[in-house]
CSV table of C-alpha atoms and ligand atoms in Angstrom, one decimal:
chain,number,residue,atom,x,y,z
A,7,UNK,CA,0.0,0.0,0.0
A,8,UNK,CA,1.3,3.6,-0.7
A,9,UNK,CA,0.1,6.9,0.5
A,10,UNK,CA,-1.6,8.3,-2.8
A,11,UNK,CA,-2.5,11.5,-1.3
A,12,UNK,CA,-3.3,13.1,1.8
A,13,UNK,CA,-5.8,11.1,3.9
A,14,UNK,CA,-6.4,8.1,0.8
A,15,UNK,CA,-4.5,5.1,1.0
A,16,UNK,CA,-5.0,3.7,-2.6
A,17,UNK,CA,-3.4,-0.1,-3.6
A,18,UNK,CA,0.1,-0.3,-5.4
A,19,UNK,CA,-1.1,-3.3,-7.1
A,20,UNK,CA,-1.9,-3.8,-11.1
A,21,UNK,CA,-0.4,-0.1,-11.9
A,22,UNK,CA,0.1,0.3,-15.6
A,23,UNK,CA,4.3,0.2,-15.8
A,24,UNK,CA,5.6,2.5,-18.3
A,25,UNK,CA,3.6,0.9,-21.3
A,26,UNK,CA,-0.3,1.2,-22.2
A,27,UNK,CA,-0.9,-2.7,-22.1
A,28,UNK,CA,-3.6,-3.9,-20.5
A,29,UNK,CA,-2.5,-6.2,-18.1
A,30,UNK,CA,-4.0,-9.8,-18.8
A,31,UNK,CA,-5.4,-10.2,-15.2
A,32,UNK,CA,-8.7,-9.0,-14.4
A,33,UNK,CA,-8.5,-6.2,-11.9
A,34,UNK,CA,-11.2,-5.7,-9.2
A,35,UNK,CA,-10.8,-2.4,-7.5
A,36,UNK,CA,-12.9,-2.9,-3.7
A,37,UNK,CA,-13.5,0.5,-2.2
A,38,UNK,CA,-14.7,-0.2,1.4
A,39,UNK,CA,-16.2,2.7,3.5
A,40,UNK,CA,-12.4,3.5,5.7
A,41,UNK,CA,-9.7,1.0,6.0
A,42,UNK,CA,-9.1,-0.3,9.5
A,43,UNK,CA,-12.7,-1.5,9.9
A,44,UNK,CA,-12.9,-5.0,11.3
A,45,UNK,CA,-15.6,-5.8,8.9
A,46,UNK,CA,-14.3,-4.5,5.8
A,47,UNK,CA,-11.0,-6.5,6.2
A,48,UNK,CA,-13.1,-9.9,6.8
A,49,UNK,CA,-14.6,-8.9,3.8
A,50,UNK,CA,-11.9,-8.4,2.1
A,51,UNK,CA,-10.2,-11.9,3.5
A,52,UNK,CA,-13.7,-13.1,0.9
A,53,UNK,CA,-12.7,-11.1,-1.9
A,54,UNK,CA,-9.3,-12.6,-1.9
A,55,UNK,CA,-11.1,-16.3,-1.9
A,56,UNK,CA,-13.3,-15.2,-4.9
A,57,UNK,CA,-10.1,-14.0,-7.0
A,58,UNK,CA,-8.0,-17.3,-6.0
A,59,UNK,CA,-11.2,-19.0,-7.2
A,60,UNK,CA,-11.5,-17.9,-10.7
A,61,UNK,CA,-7.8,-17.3,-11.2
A,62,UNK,CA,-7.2,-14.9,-13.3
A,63,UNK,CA,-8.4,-12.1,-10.6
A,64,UNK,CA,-6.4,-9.5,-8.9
A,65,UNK,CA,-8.0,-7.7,-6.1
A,66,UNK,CA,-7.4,-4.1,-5.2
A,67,UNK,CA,-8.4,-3.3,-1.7
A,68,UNK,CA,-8.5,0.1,-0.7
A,69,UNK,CA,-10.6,2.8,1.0
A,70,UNK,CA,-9.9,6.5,2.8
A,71,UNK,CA,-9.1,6.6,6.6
A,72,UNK,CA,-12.0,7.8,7.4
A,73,UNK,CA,-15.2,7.2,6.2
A,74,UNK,CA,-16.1,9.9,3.3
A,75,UNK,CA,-17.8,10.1,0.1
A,76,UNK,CA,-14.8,13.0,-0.4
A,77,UNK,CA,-12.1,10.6,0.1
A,78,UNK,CA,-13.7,7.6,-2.4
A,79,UNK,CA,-14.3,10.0,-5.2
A,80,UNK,CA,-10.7,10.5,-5.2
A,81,UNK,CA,-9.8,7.4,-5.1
A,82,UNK,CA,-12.2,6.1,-7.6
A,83,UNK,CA,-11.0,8.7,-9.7
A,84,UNK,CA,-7.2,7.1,-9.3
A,85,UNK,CA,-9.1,3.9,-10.1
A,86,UNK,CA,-10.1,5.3,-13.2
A,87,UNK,CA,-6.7,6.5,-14.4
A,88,UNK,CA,-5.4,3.2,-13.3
A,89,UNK,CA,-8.1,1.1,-16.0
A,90,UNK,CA,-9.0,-1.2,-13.4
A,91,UNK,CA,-12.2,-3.7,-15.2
A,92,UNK,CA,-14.4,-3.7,-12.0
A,93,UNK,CA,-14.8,-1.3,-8.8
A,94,UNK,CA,-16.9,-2.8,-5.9
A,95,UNK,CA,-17.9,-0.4,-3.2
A,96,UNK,CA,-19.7,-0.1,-0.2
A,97,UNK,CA,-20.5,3.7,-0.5
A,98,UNK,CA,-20.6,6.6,2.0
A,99,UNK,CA,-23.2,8.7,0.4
A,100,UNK,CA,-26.0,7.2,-1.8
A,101,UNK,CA,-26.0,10.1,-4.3
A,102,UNK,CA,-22.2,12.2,-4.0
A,103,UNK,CA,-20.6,9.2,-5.9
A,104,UNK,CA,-22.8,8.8,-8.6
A,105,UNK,CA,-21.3,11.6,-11.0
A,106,UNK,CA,-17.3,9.8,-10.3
A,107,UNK,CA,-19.3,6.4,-10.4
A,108,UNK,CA,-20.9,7.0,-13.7
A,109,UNK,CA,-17.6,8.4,-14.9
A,110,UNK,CA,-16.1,5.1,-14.3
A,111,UNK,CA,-18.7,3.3,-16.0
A,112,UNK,CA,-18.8,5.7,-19.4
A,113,UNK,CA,-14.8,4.2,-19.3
A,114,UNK,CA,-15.9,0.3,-19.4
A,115,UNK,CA,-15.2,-0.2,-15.9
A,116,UNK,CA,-18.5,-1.7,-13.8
A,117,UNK,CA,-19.2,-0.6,-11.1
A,118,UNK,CA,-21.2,-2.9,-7.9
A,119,UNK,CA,-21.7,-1.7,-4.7
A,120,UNK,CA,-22.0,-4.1,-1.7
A,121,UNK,CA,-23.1,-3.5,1.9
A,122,UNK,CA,-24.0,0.3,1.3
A,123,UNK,CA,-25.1,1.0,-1.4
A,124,UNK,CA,-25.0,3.8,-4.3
A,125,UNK,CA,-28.2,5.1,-5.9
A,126,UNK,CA,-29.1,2.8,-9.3
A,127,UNK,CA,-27.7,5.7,-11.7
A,128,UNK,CA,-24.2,5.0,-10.2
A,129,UNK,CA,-23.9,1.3,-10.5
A,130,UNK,CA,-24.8,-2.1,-12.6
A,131,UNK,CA,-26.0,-3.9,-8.9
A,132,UNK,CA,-25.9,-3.7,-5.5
A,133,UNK,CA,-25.6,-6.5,-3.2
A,134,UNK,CA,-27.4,-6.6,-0.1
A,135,UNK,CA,-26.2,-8.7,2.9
A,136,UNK,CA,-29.5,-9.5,3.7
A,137,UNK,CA,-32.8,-8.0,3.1
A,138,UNK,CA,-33.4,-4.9,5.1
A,139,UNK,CA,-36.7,-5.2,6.5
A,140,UNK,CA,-35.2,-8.4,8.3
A,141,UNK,CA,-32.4,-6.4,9.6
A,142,UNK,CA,-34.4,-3.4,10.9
A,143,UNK,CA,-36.7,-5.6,12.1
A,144,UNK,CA,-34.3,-8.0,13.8
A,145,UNK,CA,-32.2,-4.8,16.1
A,146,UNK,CA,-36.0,-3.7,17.8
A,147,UNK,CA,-36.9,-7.3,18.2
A,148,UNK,CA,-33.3,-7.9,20.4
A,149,UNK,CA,-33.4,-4.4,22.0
A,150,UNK,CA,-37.0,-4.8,23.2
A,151,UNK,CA,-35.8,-8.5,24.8
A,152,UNK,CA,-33.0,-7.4,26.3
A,153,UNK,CA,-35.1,-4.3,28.0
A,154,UNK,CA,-37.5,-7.4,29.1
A,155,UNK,CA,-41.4,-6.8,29.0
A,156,UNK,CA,-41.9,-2.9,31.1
A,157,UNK,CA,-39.6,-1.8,27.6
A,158,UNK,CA,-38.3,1.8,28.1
A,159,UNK,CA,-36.2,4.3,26.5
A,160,UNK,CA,-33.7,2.9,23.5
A,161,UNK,CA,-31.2,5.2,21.6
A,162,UNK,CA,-29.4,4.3,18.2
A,163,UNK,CA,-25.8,5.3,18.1
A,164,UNK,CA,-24.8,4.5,14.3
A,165,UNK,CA,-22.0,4.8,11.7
A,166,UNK,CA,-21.7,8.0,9.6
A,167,UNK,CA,-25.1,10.2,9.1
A,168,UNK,CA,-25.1,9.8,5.1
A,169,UNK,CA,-24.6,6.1,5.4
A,170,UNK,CA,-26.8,4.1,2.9
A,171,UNK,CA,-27.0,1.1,4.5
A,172,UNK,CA,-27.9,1.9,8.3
A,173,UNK,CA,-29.8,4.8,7.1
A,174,UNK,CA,-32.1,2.4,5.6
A,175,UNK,CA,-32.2,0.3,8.3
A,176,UNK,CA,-32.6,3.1,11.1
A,177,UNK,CA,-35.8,4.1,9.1
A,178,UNK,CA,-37.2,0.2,9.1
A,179,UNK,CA,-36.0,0.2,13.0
A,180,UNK,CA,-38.4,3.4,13.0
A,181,UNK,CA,-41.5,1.9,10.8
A,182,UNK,CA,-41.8,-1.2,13.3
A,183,UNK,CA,-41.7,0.6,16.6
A,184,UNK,CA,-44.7,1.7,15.6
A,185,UNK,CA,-46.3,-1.6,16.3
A,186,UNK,CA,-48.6,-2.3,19.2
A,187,UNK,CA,-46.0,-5.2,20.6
A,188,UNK,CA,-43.5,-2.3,20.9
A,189,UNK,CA,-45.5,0.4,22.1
A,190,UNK,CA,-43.5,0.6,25.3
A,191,UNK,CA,-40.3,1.1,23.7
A,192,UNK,CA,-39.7,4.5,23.1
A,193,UNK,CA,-36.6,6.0,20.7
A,194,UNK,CA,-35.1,9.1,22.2
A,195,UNK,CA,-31.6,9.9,20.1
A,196,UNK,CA,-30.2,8.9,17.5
A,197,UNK,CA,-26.2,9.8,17.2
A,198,UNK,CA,-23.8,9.2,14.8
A,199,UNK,CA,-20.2,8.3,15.8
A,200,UNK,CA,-18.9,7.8,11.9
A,201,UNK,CA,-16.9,4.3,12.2
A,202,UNK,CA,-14.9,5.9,14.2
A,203,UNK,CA,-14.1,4.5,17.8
A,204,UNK,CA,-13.3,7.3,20.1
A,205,UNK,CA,-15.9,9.4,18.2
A,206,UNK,CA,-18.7,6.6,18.7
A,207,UNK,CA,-17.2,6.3,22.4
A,208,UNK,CA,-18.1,9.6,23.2
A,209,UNK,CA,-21.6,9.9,21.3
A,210,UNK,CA,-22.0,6.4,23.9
A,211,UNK,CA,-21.1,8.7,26.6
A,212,UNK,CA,-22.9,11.4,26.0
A,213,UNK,CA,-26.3,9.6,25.6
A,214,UNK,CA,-26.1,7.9,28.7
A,215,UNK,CA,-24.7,10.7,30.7
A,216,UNK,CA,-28.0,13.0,28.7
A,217,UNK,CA,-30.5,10.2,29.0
A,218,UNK,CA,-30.6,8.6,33.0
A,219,UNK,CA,-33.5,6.3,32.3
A,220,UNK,CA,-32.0,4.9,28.8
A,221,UNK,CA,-32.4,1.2,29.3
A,222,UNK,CA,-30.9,0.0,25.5
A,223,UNK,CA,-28.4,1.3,22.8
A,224,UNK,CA,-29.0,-0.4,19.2
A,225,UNK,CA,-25.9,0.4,17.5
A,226,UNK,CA,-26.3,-0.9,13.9
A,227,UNK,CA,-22.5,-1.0,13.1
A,228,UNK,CA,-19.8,-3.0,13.9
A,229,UNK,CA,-17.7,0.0,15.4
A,230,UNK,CA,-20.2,1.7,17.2
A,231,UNK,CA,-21.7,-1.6,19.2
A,232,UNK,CA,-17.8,-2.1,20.5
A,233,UNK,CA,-17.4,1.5,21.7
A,234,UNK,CA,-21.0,1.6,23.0
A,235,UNK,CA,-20.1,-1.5,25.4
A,236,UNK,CA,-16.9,-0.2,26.3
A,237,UNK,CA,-18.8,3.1,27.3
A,238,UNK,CA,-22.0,0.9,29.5
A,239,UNK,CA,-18.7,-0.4,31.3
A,240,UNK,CA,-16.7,2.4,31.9
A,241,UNK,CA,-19.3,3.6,33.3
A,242,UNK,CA,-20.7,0.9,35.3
A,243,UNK,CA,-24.3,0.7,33.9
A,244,UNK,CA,-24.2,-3.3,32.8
A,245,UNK,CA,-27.2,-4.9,33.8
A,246,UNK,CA,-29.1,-1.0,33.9
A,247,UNK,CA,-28.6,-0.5,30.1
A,248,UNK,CA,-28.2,-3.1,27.5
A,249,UNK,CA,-26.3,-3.0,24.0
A,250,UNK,CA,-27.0,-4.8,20.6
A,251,UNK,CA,-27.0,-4.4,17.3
A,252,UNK,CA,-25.0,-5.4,14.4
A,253,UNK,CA,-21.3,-6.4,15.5
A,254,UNK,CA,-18.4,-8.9,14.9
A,255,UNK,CA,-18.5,-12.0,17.0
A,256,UNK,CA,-14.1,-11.6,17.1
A,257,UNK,CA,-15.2,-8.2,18.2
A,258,UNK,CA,-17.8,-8.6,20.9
A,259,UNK,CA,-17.1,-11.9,22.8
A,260,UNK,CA,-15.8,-10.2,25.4
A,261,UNK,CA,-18.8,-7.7,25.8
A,262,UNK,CA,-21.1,-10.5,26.0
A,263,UNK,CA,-19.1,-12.0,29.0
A,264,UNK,CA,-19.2,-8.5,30.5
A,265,UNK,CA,-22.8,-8.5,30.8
A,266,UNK,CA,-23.0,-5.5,28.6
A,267,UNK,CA,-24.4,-7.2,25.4
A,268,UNK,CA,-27.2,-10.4,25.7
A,269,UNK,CA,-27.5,-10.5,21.7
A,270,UNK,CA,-26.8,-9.0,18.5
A,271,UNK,CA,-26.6,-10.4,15.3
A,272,UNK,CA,-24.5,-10.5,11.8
A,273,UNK,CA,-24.3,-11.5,8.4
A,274,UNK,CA,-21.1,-13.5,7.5
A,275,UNK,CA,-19.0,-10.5,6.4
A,276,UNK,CA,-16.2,-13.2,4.4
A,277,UNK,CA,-19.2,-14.5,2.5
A,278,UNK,CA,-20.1,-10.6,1.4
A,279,UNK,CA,-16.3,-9.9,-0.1
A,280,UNK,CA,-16.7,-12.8,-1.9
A,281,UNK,CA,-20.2,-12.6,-3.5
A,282,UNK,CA,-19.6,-8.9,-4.6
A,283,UNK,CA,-16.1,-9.6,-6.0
A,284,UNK,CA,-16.9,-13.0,-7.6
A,285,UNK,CA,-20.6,-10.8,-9.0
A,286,UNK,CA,-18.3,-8.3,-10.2
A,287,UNK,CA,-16.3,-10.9,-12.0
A,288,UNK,CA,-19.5,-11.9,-13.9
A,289,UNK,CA,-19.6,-8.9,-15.4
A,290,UNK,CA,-16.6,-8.0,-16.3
A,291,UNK,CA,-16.5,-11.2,-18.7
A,292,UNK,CA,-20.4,-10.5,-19.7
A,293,UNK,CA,-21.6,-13.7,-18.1
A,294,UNK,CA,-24.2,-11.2,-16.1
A,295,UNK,CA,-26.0,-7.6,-16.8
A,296,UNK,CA,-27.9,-5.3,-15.2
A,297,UNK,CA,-31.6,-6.5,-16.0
A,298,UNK,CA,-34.2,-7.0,-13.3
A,299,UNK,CA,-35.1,-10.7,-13.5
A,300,UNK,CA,-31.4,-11.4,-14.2
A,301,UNK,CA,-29.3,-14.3,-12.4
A,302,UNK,CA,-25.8,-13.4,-11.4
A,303,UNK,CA,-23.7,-16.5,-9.7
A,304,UNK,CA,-22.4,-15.7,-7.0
A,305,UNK,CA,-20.1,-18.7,-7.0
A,306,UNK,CA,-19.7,-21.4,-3.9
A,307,UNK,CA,-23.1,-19.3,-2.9
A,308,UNK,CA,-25.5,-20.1,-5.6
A,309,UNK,CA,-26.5,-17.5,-7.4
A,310,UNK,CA,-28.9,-13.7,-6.3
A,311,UNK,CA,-31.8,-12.7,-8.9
A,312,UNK,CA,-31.6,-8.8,-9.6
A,313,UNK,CA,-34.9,-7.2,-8.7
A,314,UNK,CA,-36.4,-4.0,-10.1
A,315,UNK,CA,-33.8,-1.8,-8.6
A,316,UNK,CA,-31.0,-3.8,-10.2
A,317,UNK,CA,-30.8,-5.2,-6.2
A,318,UNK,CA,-30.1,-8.2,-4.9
A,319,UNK,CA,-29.8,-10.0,-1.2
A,320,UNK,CA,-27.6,-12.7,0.3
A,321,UNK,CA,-29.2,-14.9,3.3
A,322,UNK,CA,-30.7,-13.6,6.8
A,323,UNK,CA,-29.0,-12.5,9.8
A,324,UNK,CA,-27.9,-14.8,12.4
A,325,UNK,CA,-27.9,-14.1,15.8
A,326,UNK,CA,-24.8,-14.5,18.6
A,327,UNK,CA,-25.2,-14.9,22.3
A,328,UNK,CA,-23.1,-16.2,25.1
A,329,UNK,CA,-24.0,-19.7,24.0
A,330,UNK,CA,-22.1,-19.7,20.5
A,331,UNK,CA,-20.1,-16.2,20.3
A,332,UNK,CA,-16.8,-17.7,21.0
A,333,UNK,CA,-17.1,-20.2,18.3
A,334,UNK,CA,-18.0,-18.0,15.7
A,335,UNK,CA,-15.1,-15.1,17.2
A,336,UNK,CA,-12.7,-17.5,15.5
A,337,UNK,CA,-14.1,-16.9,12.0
A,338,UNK,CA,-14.5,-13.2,11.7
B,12,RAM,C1,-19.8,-1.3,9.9
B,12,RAM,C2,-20.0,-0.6,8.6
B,12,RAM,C3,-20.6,-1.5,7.6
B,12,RAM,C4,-21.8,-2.3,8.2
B,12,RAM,C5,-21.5,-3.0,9.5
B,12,RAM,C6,-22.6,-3.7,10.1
B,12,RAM,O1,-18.6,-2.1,9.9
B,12,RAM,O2,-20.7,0.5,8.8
B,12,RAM,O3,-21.0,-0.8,6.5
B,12,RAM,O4,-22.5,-3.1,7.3
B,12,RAM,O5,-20.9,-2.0,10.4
């Protein structure tokens, strides 16, 4: 990896040397949200299995330090002058990537996002991990159990505000606490501590320090749900305030054996890398396009249908709890 410009940290890999060959290996450009992220390097661990898998694949991962549409547009705009066949990205803005993103694609280069996604203008397909209804739905379901039956005040504490993905799910999260089975659970904040640990440590702090009676923080990202335990610790609420949400079972083992987390849940982040960089690979070589109806394979996974919005979802959650974290927290 080389420093390619202030803040971006942009893959040495498959460069063009000196000559205007195209190199003969396939070149798959995947643009997480910021580098250091737990979940983005698992899935990148899958994107790795998908090029060793059909061969001829050379994977580019990369990603700005911290999570913002600025820094991607700049490196998908090295990506560009680099000719790389196929950029998968898990966005940080639905809409300020779509000019760079259609760019790319006017130069032959396809374009899927994965995890969060860009709006259908700037890409051939978007992979979901799962479907988002199930994921929303899933987050109110564990706070409310954790809270047990008198429910009480919950606050979200999630990744960066313009963030597709959890922006999609915090409204679901929003749409079923109106139902009658959650009517005593009541949403007071919602803070954003932008993948970042000490910034999501502090928004932890600060809600339980401005909200006395808060009885559950549903952090839908795998940063925020560490920081948020770390915070019920420090400051000696387990058992008073409970955590869940969406988090790494390497990540949280210990926080469910410190009482500060009963359940979250996951998708299998390796399987994710792979099934966007093997997708990606599809289209590259033509075997898939952007048609609703469409089958893409998805390789050892089967294969995803695209639906009207040129979308398409991998499995359901699963959930973790003290009775199987630690044998999944070998995995990712
Ligand atoms: C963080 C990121 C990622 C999200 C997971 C759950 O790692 O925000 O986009 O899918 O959490």
């Amino acid at each position: 990896m080389v420093a390619a410009a202030a803040g971006v940290v942009v893959g040495a890999v498959g460069t063009l040397s000196g000559c205007d060959k195209k190199p003969e290996k396939t070149r798959i450009a995947m643009v997480v949200k910021n580098l250091g992220n737990g979940f983005f390097d698992a899935a990148h661990a899958g994107a790795d299995e998908a090029a060793k898998q059909l061969g001829n694949v050379e994977v580019i991962y990369t990603g700005p330090t911290t999570p913002s549409a600025e820094g991607q547009i700049e490196i998908i705009n090295s990506l560009i002058s680099q000719k790389v066949d196929a950029i998968v990205i898990s966005a940080n803005d639905p809409n300020a990537l779509v000019p760079i993103a259609k760019k790319a694609m006017q130069r032959g280069i396809k374009v899927i996002s994965f995890d969060s996604g860009l709006a259908p203008e700037g890409r051939q397909m978007q992979l979901n991990p799962s479907n988002a209804e199930l994921i929303g739905e899933k987050q109110i379901q564990m706070a409310a159990s954790s809270m047990g039956s008198g429910g009480g005040e919950v606050a979200i504490l999630s990744a960066s505000a313009q963030a597709t993905n959890q922006n999609i799910w915090i409204g679901v999260m929003k749409q079923v606490l109106q139902k009658p089975e959650y009517a005593k659970v009541k949403l007071v904040a919602t803070v954003y501590g932008d993948d970042q640990s000490d910034k999501s440590y502090r928004e932890a702090i600060g809600l339980l320090r401005s909200h006395p009676n808060l009885k559950a923080i549903i952090a839908p990202t795998t940063v925020g749900i560490v920081a948020a335990s770390k915070a019920v610790v420090d400051e000696h609420l387990v058992g008073k305030v409970y955590v869940t949400g969406l988090g790494l079972p390497s990540e949280m083992a210990g926080h469910v054996k410190s009482g500060a987390v009963k359940e979250f849940a996951i998708w299998n982040p390796i399987d994710l890398g792979y099934a966007a960089t093997f997708a990606a690979d599809q289209f590259v070589t033509g075997k898939a396009a952007a048609k609703a109806g469409t089958p893409v394979s998805v390789g050892r996974l089967g294969q995803v249908t695209l639906d009207d919005k040129g979308e398409a979802a991998l499995g359901p959650p699963f959930t973790y709890n003290a009775e199987n974290v630690e044998k999944f927290a070998k995995m990712f």
